């Protein structure tokens, strides 16, 4: 059954959709990176999808990511942290992922910097923006974004800002998410101008809406269900 859920046809269909979206937007497929979100799926599914040529995988919990990495003898895979990180969990995250997508506060940036500095290592990160201004969601509010960037630049030399990430307030809603993607791109462009930073990455778009994210400039799309199938039930207790 797992062969079907994480099979090659699913993966190739996602690549086809990406290629079509890029063609419609006048972009090159190489300009958009696919992160396969393997949350709650077993290491065997990761290995299977990796055998199709996929390199980048996203996890929401550090412990789950580390367990899978320990099970797999696949050192060339690139692991992304795409879930919310509490500041007290920063030591478990700092330096462990090719890209942290969810930097969202001064408190977290300070906690990461403390660990990174002690180990003399760096961490590349995206700032997660609460693009819909939703109280129940993580992410920095748009009006507080410049303050966070200023703080990281001034006080966190081991953190390298690469761009922005968002989760739109609409889920699996296709084109309805497009205005939020456009807003994130505009926020990125303002930061580029005001801080003289390249900020090349925009992590936005998932299974139900990534075509519209690509149309608005996404450089990273995070796709789980359309590659792996529905997530199996799993208790979250103990995951960080």
C-alpha atoms as one frame of an Amber mdcrd trajectory, in Angstrom:
protein
   0.000   0.000   0.000   2.878   2.362   0.758   4.193   1.670  -2.737   1.031
   3.268  -4.094   0.883   6.200  -1.671   4.478   7.294  -2.223   4.789   5.961
  -5.760   6.571   7.427  -8.756   3.384   8.501 -10.602   2.454  10.866  -7.763
   5.924  12.371  -7.728   6.110  12.771 -11.489   2.675  14.407 -11.542   3.922
  17.067  -9.101   6.978  17.690 -11.285   4.707  18.006 -14.326   2.500  20.540
 -12.543   5.572  22.520 -11.517   6.928  22.516 -15.068   3.583  23.681 -16.459
   3.308  26.450 -13.871   6.813  27.651 -14.648   6.126  27.639 -18.386   2.950
  29.694 -17.932   4.853  32.183 -15.759   7.815  32.464 -18.104  10.149  30.964
 -15.512  12.702  28.160 -15.610  11.899  24.971 -13.718  15.379  25.092 -12.215
  14.406  28.335 -10.461  11.907  26.520  -8.220  12.983  23.958  -5.627  10.643
  21.175  -4.556  10.712  20.272  -0.859   8.951  16.959  -0.247   7.192  17.198
   3.112   7.592  13.810   4.765   5.908  14.633   8.083   4.519  11.483   9.774
   5.548   9.273   6.845   8.061   6.492   7.538  11.703   6.583   6.550  10.991
   3.913   3.929   8.768   6.384   2.079  11.513   9.005   2.170  13.962   6.479
   0.759  11.510   5.553  -1.988  10.938   9.160  -3.046  14.678   9.842  -2.854
  15.194   6.996  -5.324  13.197   9.028  -7.869  15.814  11.788  -7.640  14.294
  13.963  -4.891  16.926  15.578  -2.638  15.116  18.121  -0.437  12.831  16.904
   2.350  10.897  18.949   4.906  10.004  17.995   8.458   7.919  19.726  11.129
   9.518  18.078  14.154  13.225  17.825  14.929  12.980  14.470  16.643  11.134
  12.898  13.727  13.664  14.333  11.269  16.600  12.994  13.257  15.035   9.554
  13.582  14.604   9.304   9.830  18.106  10.579   9.139  19.516   7.961  11.484
  17.530   5.205   9.785  18.591   6.211   6.285  22.074   5.937   4.812  21.458
   8.873   2.463  23.971  11.607   3.328  23.211  13.630   0.196  19.647  14.454
   1.232  18.962  18.054   2.276  16.694  18.435   5.280  14.512  21.496   5.879
  12.820  22.507   9.133   9.396  23.812   8.131   7.557  23.591  11.453   7.229
  26.130  14.252  10.245  26.155  16.583   9.921  27.231  20.201  12.901  29.205
  21.465  13.632  26.581  24.134  14.044  24.032  21.333  16.580  26.158  19.446
  19.623  24.074  20.538  18.066  21.024  18.866  17.564  22.906  15.588  20.574
  25.220  15.207  22.917  23.983  12.507  20.995  20.755  11.899  19.101  21.750
   8.743  20.089  23.121   5.358  17.352  25.716   5.765  15.126  26.832   8.640
  11.888  28.163   7.138  10.248  29.405  10.344  12.307  32.079  12.068   9.560
  34.243  13.553  10.758  36.227  16.563  13.623  38.080  18.189  13.480  35.572
  21.042  14.017  32.627  18.692  16.781  34.411  16.770  18.618  35.091  20.040
  18.266  31.478  21.151  19.557  30.193  17.817  22.447  32.657  17.829  23.506
  31.541  21.301  23.839  27.919  20.189  25.372  28.748  16.820  27.949  31.027
  18.406  28.925  28.394  20.989  29.549  25.879  18.195  30.982  28.402  15.720
  28.588  27.284  13.002  26.036  29.051  10.836  22.373  28.559  10.013  20.568
  29.736   6.897  17.020  30.853   7.620  13.821  32.273   6.201  11.562  34.548
   8.216   8.037  33.189   8.513   5.479  35.945   8.000   1.956  35.682   9.383
   0.672  36.841   6.037  -3.004  36.729   7.011  -2.583  38.406  10.394  -4.098
  35.398  12.164  -3.732  35.370  15.938  -3.729  31.576  16.157  -0.847  31.144
  13.704   2.877  31.552  14.184   4.931  33.955  12.117   5.925  37.570  12.537
   3.298  40.161  11.674   4.090  42.155   8.544   4.450  45.445  10.405   7.024
  43.880  12.758   9.076  42.298   9.978  11.606  45.163   9.558  12.329  45.159
  13.293  13.134  41.446  13.220  15.399  41.854  10.201  17.210  44.739  11.902
  17.757  42.654  15.019  19.139  39.653  13.143  21.527  41.812  11.136  22.743
  43.647  14.240  22.889  40.865  16.812  22.874  37.451  15.127  25.940  37.131
  12.871  25.632  33.344  12.675  22.147  33.555  11.141  22.001  34.159   7.402
  18.687  35.507   6.141  17.768  34.099   2.738  14.180  35.234   2.320  10.602
  34.792   3.531   8.094  31.999   4.073   4.329  31.983   4.592   1.257  29.835
   5.144  -1.784  31.618   3.667  -4.968  31.714   5.752  -6.841  29.725   3.109
  -5.974  26.024   2.859  -5.953  23.925  -0.300  -7.906  26.705  -2.003  -5.996
  27.127  -5.237  -6.088  30.585  -6.748  -7.684  32.066  -3.606  -4.215  31.948
  -2.010  -2.592  33.992  -4.759  -3.058  37.463  -3.196  -1.226  36.286  -0.081
   1.678  35.007  -2.158   1.791  38.330  -3.984   1.855  40.130  -0.636   4.813
  38.071   0.562   6.731  38.880  -2.606   6.078  42.599  -2.121   7.248  42.411
   1.498  10.431  40.686   0.317  10.998  43.351  -2.311  10.620  46.109   0.293
  13.190  44.426   2.534  15.587  44.079  -0.382  15.378  47.799  -1.013  15.471
  48.963   2.592  18.217  46.659   3.856  20.229  46.056   0.681  19.847  42.287
   1.050  19.507  39.776  -1.812  16.866  37.610  -0.060  16.584  35.239  -3.025
  14.170  32.723  -1.508  10.378  32.743  -1.219   9.043  29.559   0.384   5.343
  29.476  -0.416   2.855  27.107  -1.956   1.752  23.583  -1.054  -0.117  20.725
  -2.730  -3.328  22.648  -3.385  -1.947  26.001  -4.483   1.692  25.857  -5.537
   0.949  26.755  -9.171  -0.221  30.195  -8.035   2.733  30.525  -5.691   5.058
  29.885  -8.629   3.186  32.522 -10.638   3.940  35.005  -7.848   7.629  34.179
  -7.609   7.989  31.197  -5.280  11.473  29.703  -5.337  10.575  26.877  -2.931
   7.319  24.913  -2.835   6.511  22.503  -0.009   4.499  19.482  -1.162   3.491
  16.581   1.054   0.145  14.936   0.333   0.446  15.007  -3.456   3.755  13.131
  -3.209   3.320  10.833  -0.209  -0.450  10.485  -0.061  -2.562  11.158   3.057
  -0.570  11.332   6.263  -0.896   8.256   8.484  -2.216   8.964  11.990   0.519
   9.418  14.558   0.696  10.705  18.094   2.567  13.996  18.437   3.644  13.308
  22.030   7.388  13.616  22.410   7.956  15.220  19.028   9.797  18.532  18.940
